[in-house]
Amino acid sequence: MADRPPTGVIEEWCNARDGLAIALGGGGALGAAHVGVLEVLDEFGVFPSIVVGTSAGAIVGAAYAAGIRPHSIGKLVRKATWSNFGIFNRRPKLGVLDTQGLLSTIEELGGDRLIEDLPIRFGAVATDVKTKKAVLFTEGSVGTALCASMAVPGLFAPVKRDGRWYVDGGVAANLPIQAALDMGATHIIGVRACHEWDILHSKKVEQELARLEELPEVTMIRPTLTGYAPWSRKDVAQLIYRGREAAEAAAWGVPTP
């Protein structure tokens, strides 16, 4: 268990109360670092009232919003395989994987639920295929929202919801700070697992996210993940540790690069 730091950072987070949000970015397997961040916050008595995630961040965030404690999420993540998220599509067209693996995992964890019924306010970010803009799901099926949020173009086929098609939220907003603001957050803990997808994002998106990260109401946590692969699961334990390391540094007021 991490030692509680004698800084005002924890008090600032706790004082935000119902306005405290955590924004968890995408990053494939690098998203395991989010678990370490949540573990440390839990140990410090910091409990976000709003959870927003993109892609891998949405998956971890949904588990937390469903009431699963961070250390239990860590156990699930450590034993998970890629089949828990995607299954090879025998007739690949727009993606080599389908999302049945994720839907099956959700069923094993208690079944699909409505986002609005989760005990903690939750939002998942996906990208509208037609407009290329970020879309925030705050109601409806958790399973559908997560499948849309993690539908990396070329890897997963787009996901249809309410007559529109969606792909990975990282195309438009890999770190959902704006989505957290839209949900009414007054202070946001932003956790960046990786930079915007090089082949997916635009310069405009990158500049806007950089602006959001510098807002006074945003505390950034940036785990040091250089050298770790976003599509390899062999380093999950180390990634969780890196998340813990970065969260402790932020709580002690140590700036992250």
PDB file of C-alpha atoms in Angstrom:
ATOM      1  CA  MET A   1       0.000   0.000   0.000  1.00  0.00           C
ATOM      2  CA  ALA A   2       1.309   3.440  -0.932  1.00  0.00           C
ATOM      3  CA  ASP A   3       2.183   5.935   1.819  1.00  0.00           C
ATOM      4  CA  ARG A   4      -0.247   8.846   1.907  1.00  0.00           C
ATOM      5  CA  PRO A   5       1.624  11.968   0.754  1.00  0.00           C
ATOM      6  CA  PRO A   6       1.687  15.108   2.930  1.00  0.00           C
ATOM      7  CA  THR A   7       0.810  17.386   0.001  1.00  0.00           C
ATOM      8  CA  GLY A   8      -2.327  19.310  -0.835  1.00  0.00           C
ATOM      9  CA  VAL A   9      -2.896  17.327  -4.036  1.00  0.00           C
ATOM     10  CA  ILE A  10      -4.993  14.654  -2.333  1.00  0.00           C
ATOM     11  CA  GLU A  11      -7.055  17.299  -0.562  1.00  0.00           C
ATOM     12  CA  GLU A  12      -7.631  19.095  -3.873  1.00  0.00           C
ATOM     13  CA  TRP A  13      -8.889  15.889  -5.440  1.00  0.00           C
ATOM     14  CA  CYS A  14     -11.094  15.017  -2.490  1.00  0.00           C
ATOM     15  CA  ASN A  15     -12.504  18.546  -2.241  1.00  0.00           C
ATOM     16  CA  ALA A  16     -13.794  18.249  -5.797  1.00  0.00           C
ATOM     17  CA  ARG A  17     -16.251  15.636  -4.452  1.00  0.00           C
ATOM     18  CA  ASP A  18     -19.009  15.022  -7.009  1.00  0.00           C
ATOM     19  CA  GLY A  19     -17.068  17.007  -9.589  1.00  0.00           C
ATOM     20  CA  LEU A  20     -13.980  14.800  -9.524  1.00  0.00           C
ATOM     21  CA  ALA A  21     -13.506  12.860 -12.747  1.00  0.00           C
ATOM     22  CA  ILE A  22     -10.876  10.482 -14.012  1.00  0.00           C
ATOM     23  CA  ALA A  23     -10.238  10.371 -17.750  1.00  0.00           C
ATOM     24  CA  LEU A  24      -8.561   7.171 -18.931  1.00  0.00           C
ATOM     25  CA  GLY A  25      -6.932   7.206 -22.347  1.00  0.00           C
ATOM     26  CA  GLY A  26      -6.589   4.510 -24.971  1.00  0.00           C
ATOM     27  CA  GLY A  27      -3.465   2.500 -25.644  1.00  0.00           C
ATOM     28  CA  GLY A  28      -4.159  -1.201 -26.115  1.00  0.00           C
ATOM     29  CA  ALA A  29      -2.307  -3.300 -23.544  1.00  0.00           C
ATOM     30  CA  LEU A  30      -0.722  -0.106 -22.189  1.00  0.00           C
ATOM     31  CA  GLY A  31      -4.129   0.578 -20.647  1.00  0.00           C
ATOM     32  CA  ALA A  32      -3.155  -1.851 -17.875  1.00  0.00           C
ATOM     33  CA  ALA A  33      -1.360   1.143 -16.349  1.00  0.00           C
ATOM     34  CA  HIS A  34      -4.787   2.605 -15.554  1.00  0.00           C
ATOM     35  CA  VAL A  35      -5.312  -0.200 -13.063  1.00  0.00           C
ATOM     36  CA  GLY A  36      -2.234   0.849 -11.109  1.00  0.00           C
ATOM     37  CA  VAL A  37      -3.419   4.462 -11.023  1.00  0.00           C
ATOM     38  CA  LEU A  38      -6.844   3.432  -9.716  1.00  0.00           C
ATOM     39  CA  GLU A  39      -5.234   1.194  -7.090  1.00  0.00           C
ATOM     40  CA  VAL A  40      -3.234   4.086  -5.679  1.00  0.00           C
ATOM     41  CA  LEU A  41      -6.206   6.476  -5.702  1.00  0.00           C
ATOM     42  CA  ASP A  42      -8.224   3.841  -3.855  1.00  0.00           C
ATOM     43  CA  GLU A  43      -5.480   3.456  -1.231  1.00  0.00           C
ATOM     44  CA  PHE A  44      -5.342   7.245  -0.781  1.00  0.00           C
ATOM     45  CA  GLY A  45      -9.123   7.434  -0.298  1.00  0.00           C
ATOM     46  CA  VAL A  46      -9.710   9.247  -3.581  1.00  0.00           C
ATOM     47  CA  PHE A  47     -12.889   8.076  -5.291  1.00  0.00           C
ATOM     48  CA  PRO A  48     -13.796   9.780  -8.588  1.00  0.00           C
ATOM     49  CA  SER A  49     -17.505  10.420  -9.072  1.00  0.00           C
ATOM     50  CA  ILE A  50     -17.186  10.528 -12.862  1.00  0.00           C
ATOM     51  CA  VAL A  51     -15.272   8.008 -14.979  1.00  0.00           C
ATOM     52  CA  VAL A  52     -14.663   8.546 -18.688  1.00  0.00           C
ATOM     53  CA  GLY A  53     -12.623   6.296 -20.945  1.00  0.00           C
ATOM     54  CA  THR A  54     -11.469   5.810 -24.488  1.00  0.00           C
ATOM     55  CA  SER A  55     -10.779   2.329 -25.875  1.00  0.00           C
ATOM     56  CA  ALA A  56      -8.704   0.398 -23.298  1.00  0.00           C
ATOM     57  CA  GLY A  57      -9.424   3.198 -20.848  1.00  0.00           C
ATOM     58  CA  ALA A  58     -13.146   2.685 -21.380  1.00  0.00           C
ATOM     59  CA  ILE A  59     -12.849  -1.020 -20.561  1.00  0.00           C
ATOM     60  CA  VAL A  60     -10.968  -0.413 -17.311  1.00  0.00           C
ATOM     61  CA  GLY A  61     -13.203   2.553 -16.501  1.00  0.00           C
ATOM     62  CA  ALA A  62     -16.406   0.585 -17.032  1.00  0.00           C
ATOM     63  CA  ALA A  63     -15.227  -2.106 -14.622  1.00  0.00           C
ATOM     64  CA  TYR A  64     -14.482   0.556 -12.008  1.00  0.00           C
ATOM     65  CA  ALA A  65     -17.807   2.330 -12.601  1.00  0.00           C
ATOM     66  CA  ALA A  66     -19.577  -1.019 -12.193  1.00  0.00           C
ATOM     67  CA  GLY A  67     -18.275  -1.190  -8.649  1.00  0.00           C
ATOM     68  CA  ILE A  68     -15.330  -3.577  -9.103  1.00  0.00           C
ATOM     69  CA  ARG A  69     -12.497  -2.502  -6.799  1.00  0.00           C
ATOM     70  CA  PRO A  70      -9.171  -1.654  -8.481  1.00  0.00           C
ATOM     71  CA  HIS A  71      -7.227  -4.567  -7.001  1.00  0.00           C
ATOM     72  CA  SER A  72      -9.914  -6.951  -8.261  1.00  0.00           C
ATOM     73  CA  ILE A  73      -9.706  -5.341 -11.694  1.00  0.00           C
ATOM     74  CA  GLY A  74      -5.965  -5.944 -11.535  1.00  0.00           C
ATOM     75  CA  LYS A  75      -6.503  -9.647 -10.938  1.00  0.00           C
ATOM     76  CA  LEU A  76      -8.842  -9.823 -13.943  1.00  0.00           C
ATOM     77  CA  VAL A  77      -6.422  -7.929 -16.176  1.00  0.00           C
ATOM     78  CA  ARG A  78      -3.452 -10.092 -15.176  1.00  0.00           C
ATOM     79  CA  LYS A  79      -5.209 -13.313 -16.184  1.00  0.00           C
ATOM     80  CA  ALA A  80      -6.971 -11.948 -19.276  1.00  0.00           C
ATOM     81  CA  THR A  81      -6.000 -12.991 -22.801  1.00  0.00           C
ATOM     82  CA  TRP A  82      -6.706 -11.289 -26.120  1.00  0.00           C
ATOM     83  CA  SER A  83      -9.639 -13.678 -26.584  1.00  0.00           C
ATOM     84  CA  ASN A  84     -11.344 -11.804 -23.740  1.00  0.00           C
ATOM     85  CA  PHE A  85     -11.534  -8.791 -26.043  1.00  0.00           C
ATOM     86  CA  GLY A  86     -11.589 -10.017 -29.636  1.00  0.00           C
ATOM     87  CA  ILE A  87     -11.983 -13.232 -31.612  1.00  0.00           C
ATOM     88  CA  PHE A  88     -10.561 -13.778 -35.086  1.00  0.00           C
ATOM     89  CA  ASN A  89     -13.200 -13.132 -37.696  1.00  0.00           C
ATOM     90  CA  ARG A  90     -13.519 -16.047 -40.128  1.00  0.00           C
ATOM     91  CA  ARG A  91     -14.843 -13.664 -42.767  1.00  0.00           C
ATOM     92  CA  PRO A  92     -12.821 -10.505 -42.236  1.00  0.00           C
ATOM     93  CA  LYS A  93     -13.981  -7.499 -44.202  1.00  0.00           C
ATOM     94  CA  LEU A  94     -13.430  -4.305 -42.266  1.00  0.00           C
ATOM     95  CA  GLY A  95     -11.629  -5.960 -39.354  1.00  0.00           C
ATOM     96  CA  VAL A  96      -9.708  -9.141 -38.600  1.00  0.00           C
ATOM     97  CA  LEU A  97     -11.309  -9.413 -35.155  1.00  0.00           C
ATOM     98  CA  ASP A  98     -14.878  -9.216 -33.927  1.00  0.00           C
ATOM     99  CA  THR A  99     -15.954  -8.019 -30.512  1.00  0.00           C
ATOM    100  CA  GLN A 100     -17.701 -11.201 -29.409  1.00  0.00           C
ATOM    101  CA  GLY A 101     -14.822 -11.906 -27.038  1.00  0.00           C
ATOM    102  CA  LEU A 102     -15.485  -8.682 -25.122  1.00  0.00           C
ATOM    103  CA  LEU A 103     -19.234  -9.284 -25.040  1.00  0.00           C
ATOM    104  CA  SER A 104     -18.662 -12.805 -23.706  1.00  0.00           C
ATOM    105  CA  THR A 105     -16.354 -11.437 -21.010  1.00  0.00           C
ATOM    106  CA  ILE A 106     -19.003  -8.918 -19.965  1.00  0.00           C
ATOM    107  CA  GLU A 107     -21.519 -11.751 -19.651  1.00  0.00           C
ATOM    108  CA  GLU A 108     -19.113 -13.714 -17.459  1.00  0.00           C
ATOM    109  CA  LEU A 109     -18.730 -10.704 -15.174  1.00  0.00           C
ATOM    110  CA  GLY A 110     -22.462 -10.443 -14.567  1.00  0.00           C
ATOM    111  CA  GLY A 111     -24.004  -9.537 -17.888  1.00  0.00           C
ATOM    112  CA  ASP A 112     -24.489  -6.370 -19.904  1.00  0.00           C
ATOM    113  CA  ARG A 113     -25.975  -3.370 -18.124  1.00  0.00           C
ATOM    114  CA  LEU A 114     -27.198   0.083 -18.991  1.00  0.00           C
ATOM    115  CA  ILE A 115     -24.608   2.797 -18.494  1.00  0.00           C
ATOM    116  CA  GLU A 116     -27.122   4.897 -16.609  1.00  0.00           C
ATOM    117  CA  ASP A 117     -27.617   2.069 -14.083  1.00  0.00           C
ATOM    118  CA  LEU A 118     -23.941   1.857 -13.065  1.00  0.00           C
ATOM    119  CA  PRO A 119     -23.216   2.970  -9.482  1.00  0.00           C
ATOM    120  CA  ILE A 120     -20.635   5.516 -10.707  1.00  0.00           C
ATOM    121  CA  ARG A 121     -21.311   7.930 -13.563  1.00  0.00           C
ATOM    122  CA  PHE A 122     -19.585   6.615 -16.673  1.00  0.00           C
ATOM    123  CA  GLY A 123     -18.976   7.666 -20.238  1.00  0.00           C
ATOM    124  CA  ALA A 124     -17.227   5.931 -23.138  1.00  0.00           C
ATOM    125  CA  VAL A 125     -15.815   7.827 -26.109  1.00  0.00           C
ATOM    126  CA  ALA A 126     -16.015   6.548 -29.681  1.00  0.00           C
ATOM    127  CA  THR A 127     -15.593   8.217 -33.066  1.00  0.00           C
ATOM    128  CA  ASP A 128     -18.431   8.744 -35.525  1.00  0.00           C
ATOM    129  CA  VAL A 129     -17.248   7.273 -38.842  1.00  0.00           C
ATOM    130  CA  LYS A 130     -19.089   9.873 -40.921  1.00  0.00           C
ATOM    131  CA  THR A 131     -18.245  13.055 -39.013  1.00  0.00           C
ATOM    132  CA  LYS A 132     -14.859  11.910 -37.598  1.00  0.00           C
ATOM    133  CA  LYS A 133     -15.893  13.592 -34.330  1.00  0.00           C
ATOM    134  CA  ALA A 134     -15.787  12.187 -30.812  1.00  0.00           C
ATOM    135  CA  VAL A 135     -19.086  10.906 -29.450  1.00  0.00           C
ATOM    136  CA  LEU A 136     -19.701  10.384 -25.737  1.00  0.00           C
ATOM    137  CA  PHE A 137     -21.932   7.477 -24.713  1.00  0.00           C
ATOM    138  CA  THR A 138     -23.509   8.051 -21.297  1.00  0.00           C
ATOM    139  CA  GLU A 139     -26.543   5.818 -21.670  1.00  0.00           C
ATOM    140  CA  GLY A 140     -27.547   2.553 -23.274  1.00  0.00           C
ATOM    141  CA  SER A 141     -25.721  -0.773 -23.381  1.00  0.00           C
ATOM    142  CA  VAL A 142     -22.315  -0.843 -21.706  1.00  0.00           C
ATOM    143  CA  GLY A 143     -21.268  -3.647 -24.057  1.00  0.00           C
ATOM    144  CA  THR A 144     -22.124  -1.750 -27.231  1.00  0.00           C
ATOM    145  CA  ALA A 145     -20.426   1.411 -25.978  1.00  0.00           C
ATOM    146  CA  LEU A 146     -17.222  -0.469 -25.128  1.00  0.00           C
ATOM    147  CA  CYS A 147     -17.182  -2.327 -28.446  1.00  0.00           C
ATOM    148  CA  ALA A 148     -17.506   0.984 -30.289  1.00  0.00           C
ATOM    149  CA  SER A 149     -14.895   2.718 -28.156  1.00  0.00           C
ATOM    150  CA  MET A 150     -12.273  -0.006 -28.802  1.00  0.00           C
ATOM    151  CA  ALA A 151     -13.007  -0.661 -32.498  1.00  0.00           C
ATOM    152  CA  VAL A 152      -9.521   0.157 -33.823  1.00  0.00           C
ATOM    153  CA  PRO A 153      -9.859   0.646 -37.610  1.00  0.00           C
ATOM    154  CA  GLY A 154      -8.488  -2.344 -39.516  1.00  0.00           C
ATOM    155  CA  LEU A 155      -8.371  -4.479 -36.395  1.00  0.00           C
ATOM    156  CA  PHE A 156     -12.063  -4.423 -35.464  1.00  0.00           C
ATOM    157  CA  ALA A 157     -15.014  -3.738 -37.725  1.00  0.00           C
ATOM    158  CA  PRO A 158     -16.981  -0.536 -37.022  1.00  0.00           C
ATOM    159  CA  VAL A 159     -19.823  -0.878 -34.537  1.00  0.00           C
ATOM    160  CA  LYS A 160     -23.364   0.198 -35.365  1.00  0.00           C
ATOM    161  CA  ARG A 161     -25.512   1.937 -32.787  1.00  0.00           C
ATOM    162  CA  ASP A 162     -28.772   3.797 -33.400  1.00  0.00           C
ATOM    163  CA  GLY A 163     -28.216   3.780 -37.151  1.00  0.00           C
ATOM    164  CA  ARG A 164     -24.696   5.243 -37.064  1.00  0.00           C
ATOM    165  CA  TRP A 165     -21.271   3.599 -37.319  1.00  0.00           C
ATOM    166  CA  TYR A 166     -18.486   4.093 -34.808  1.00  0.00           C
ATOM    167  CA  VAL A 167     -14.791   3.260 -34.486  1.00  0.00           C
ATOM    168  CA  ASP A 168     -12.170   3.609 -31.758  1.00  0.00           C
ATOM    169  CA  GLY A 169     -12.440   6.802 -29.732  1.00  0.00           C
ATOM    170  CA  GLY A 170      -8.702   7.306 -30.160  1.00  0.00           C
ATOM    171  CA  VAL A 171      -9.318   8.533 -33.696  1.00  0.00           C
ATOM    172  CA  ALA A 172     -10.848  11.731 -32.306  1.00  0.00           C
ATOM    173  CA  ALA A 173      -9.985  11.882 -28.587  1.00  0.00           C
ATOM    174  CA  ASN A 174      -7.543   9.344 -27.216  1.00  0.00           C
ATOM    175  CA  LEU A 175      -7.607  11.108 -23.845  1.00  0.00           C
ATOM    176  CA  PRO A 176     -11.231  12.071 -23.036  1.00  0.00           C
ATOM    177  CA  ILE A 177     -10.692  15.252 -21.035  1.00  0.00           C
ATOM    178  CA  GLN A 178     -13.314  17.205 -22.981  1.00  0.00           C
ATOM    179  CA  ALA A 179     -15.802  14.389 -22.420  1.00  0.00           C
ATOM    180  CA  ALA A 180     -15.207  14.649 -18.663  1.00  0.00           C
ATOM    181  CA  LEU A 181     -15.829  18.408 -18.816  1.00  0.00           C
ATOM    182  CA  ASP A 182     -19.012  17.745 -20.776  1.00  0.00           C
ATOM    183  CA  MET A 183     -20.166  15.464 -17.954  1.00  0.00           C
ATOM    184  CA  GLY A 184     -19.800  18.299 -15.461  1.00  0.00           C
ATOM    185  CA  ALA A 185     -16.382  17.613 -13.977  1.00  0.00           C
ATOM    186  CA  THR A 186     -14.786  20.436 -11.986  1.00  0.00           C
ATOM    187  CA  HIS A 187     -11.445  18.679 -11.587  1.00  0.00           C
ATOM    188  CA  ILE A 188     -10.062  15.960 -13.823  1.00  0.00           C
ATOM    189  CA  ILE A 189      -7.328  13.421 -13.277  1.00  0.00           C
ATOM    190  CA  GLY A 190      -6.158  12.609 -16.798  1.00  0.00           C
ATOM    191  CA  VAL A 191      -4.222   9.389 -17.346  1.00  0.00           C
ATOM    192  CA  ARG A 192      -2.376   9.142 -20.634  1.00  0.00           C
ATOM    193  CA  ALA A 193      -1.303   5.641 -21.615  1.00  0.00           C
ATOM    194  CA  CYS A 194       0.033   6.658 -25.018  1.00  0.00           C
ATOM    195  CA  HIS A 195       0.003   9.504 -27.494  1.00  0.00           C
ATOM    196  CA  GLU A 196      -2.602   9.789 -30.196  1.00  0.00           C
ATOM    197  CA  TRP A 197      -2.524   6.944 -32.692  1.00  0.00           C
ATOM    198  CA  ASP A 198       0.020   8.073 -35.256  1.00  0.00           C
ATOM    199  CA  ILE A 199      -1.967   6.789 -38.232  1.00  0.00           C
ATOM    200  CA  LEU A 200      -5.355   7.890 -36.931  1.00  0.00           C
ATOM    201  CA  HIS A 201      -5.229  11.345 -35.415  1.00  0.00           C
ATOM    202  CA  SER A 202      -5.039  14.775 -37.025  1.00  0.00           C
ATOM    203  CA  LYS A 203      -2.739  17.634 -36.050  1.00  0.00           C
ATOM    204  CA  LYS A 204      -5.797  19.619 -34.992  1.00  0.00           C
ATOM    205  CA  VAL A 205      -6.856  16.867 -32.590  1.00  0.00           C
ATOM    206  CA  GLU A 206      -3.361  16.679 -31.117  1.00  0.00           C
ATOM    207  CA  GLN A 207      -3.221  20.436 -30.537  1.00  0.00           C
ATOM    208  CA  GLU A 208      -6.644  20.512 -28.880  1.00  0.00           C
ATOM    209  CA  LEU A 209      -5.745  17.675 -26.522  1.00  0.00           C
ATOM    210  CA  ALA A 210      -2.489  19.415 -25.613  1.00  0.00           C
ATOM    211  CA  ARG A 211      -4.498  22.528 -24.726  1.00  0.00           C
ATOM    212  CA  LEU A 212      -6.892  20.545 -22.550  1.00  0.00           C
ATOM    213  CA  GLU A 213      -4.033  18.888 -20.668  1.00  0.00           C
ATOM    214  CA  GLU A 214      -2.766  22.340 -19.604  1.00  0.00           C
ATOM    215  CA  LEU A 215      -6.069  23.486 -18.079  1.00  0.00           C
ATOM    216  CA  PRO A 216      -5.750  24.408 -14.378  1.00  0.00           C
ATOM    217  CA  GLU A 217      -8.535  21.994 -13.461  1.00  0.00           C
ATOM    218  CA  VAL A 218      -6.627  19.059 -14.967  1.00  0.00           C
ATOM    219  CA  THR A 219      -4.013  16.966 -13.158  1.00  0.00           C
ATOM    220  CA  MET A 220      -2.097  14.823 -15.613  1.00  0.00           C
ATOM    221  CA  ILE A 221      -0.677  11.416 -14.761  1.00  0.00           C
ATOM    222  CA  ARG A 222       1.692  10.079 -17.404  1.00  0.00           C
ATOM    223  CA  PRO A 223       3.077   6.613 -16.648  1.00  0.00           C
ATOM    224  CA  THR A 224       6.528   5.994 -18.121  1.00  0.00           C
ATOM    225  CA  LEU A 225       5.720   3.366 -20.740  1.00  0.00           C
ATOM    226  CA  THR A 226       8.565   3.777 -23.213  1.00  0.00           C
ATOM    227  CA  GLY A 227       9.649   0.394 -24.552  1.00  0.00           C
ATOM    228  CA  TYR A 228       6.376  -1.365 -23.828  1.00  0.00           C
ATOM    229  CA  ALA A 229       4.320  -2.614 -26.760  1.00  0.00           C
ATOM    230  CA  PRO A 230       0.613  -1.704 -27.008  1.00  0.00           C
ATOM    231  CA  TRP A 231      -0.259  -5.089 -28.500  1.00  0.00           C
ATOM    232  CA  SER A 232       1.713  -7.363 -26.179  1.00  0.00           C
ATOM    233  CA  ARG A 233       0.333  -8.742 -22.914  1.00  0.00           C
ATOM    234  CA  LYS A 234       3.586 -10.080 -21.494  1.00  0.00           C
ATOM    235  CA  ASP A 235       4.303  -6.887 -19.524  1.00  0.00           C
ATOM    236  CA  VAL A 236       0.900  -6.396 -17.871  1.00  0.00           C
ATOM    237  CA  ALA A 237       2.260  -6.670 -14.309  1.00  0.00           C
ATOM    238  CA  GLN A 238       4.968  -4.116 -15.080  1.00  0.00           C
ATOM    239  CA  LEU A 239       2.452  -1.791 -16.726  1.00  0.00           C
ATOM    240  CA  ILE A 240       0.259  -1.850 -13.626  1.00  0.00           C
ATOM    241  CA  TYR A 241       3.348  -1.043 -11.540  1.00  0.00           C
ATOM    242  CA  ARG A 242       4.186   1.873 -13.846  1.00  0.00           C
ATOM    243  CA  GLY A 243       0.677   3.223 -13.334  1.00  0.00           C
ATOM    244  CA  ARG A 244       1.098   3.003  -9.568  1.00  0.00           C
ATOM    245  CA  GLU A 245       4.478   4.720  -9.794  1.00  0.00           C
ATOM    246  CA  ALA A 246       3.080   7.638 -11.807  1.00  0.00           C
ATOM    247  CA  ALA A 247       0.016   8.053  -9.575  1.00  0.00           C
ATOM    248  CA  GLU A 248       2.158   8.191  -6.438  1.00  0.00           C
ATOM    249  CA  ALA A 249       4.428  10.781  -8.054  1.00  0.00           C
ATOM    250  CA  ALA A 250       1.430  12.943  -9.009  1.00  0.00           C
ATOM    251  CA  ALA A 251      -0.010  12.694  -5.500  1.00  0.00           C
ATOM    252  CA  TRP A 252       3.320  13.817  -4.046  1.00  0.00           C
ATOM    253  CA  GLY A 253       3.323  16.779  -6.414  1.00  0.00           C
ATOM    254  CA  VAL A 254       6.147  15.486  -8.577  1.00  0.00           C
ATOM    255  CA  PRO A 255       5.587  16.645 -12.179  1.00  0.00           C
ATOM    256  CA  THR A 256       5.509  13.969 -14.881  1.00  0.00           C
ATOM    257  CA  PRO A 257       7.092  14.505 -18.312  1.00  0.00           C
TER     258      PRO A 257
END
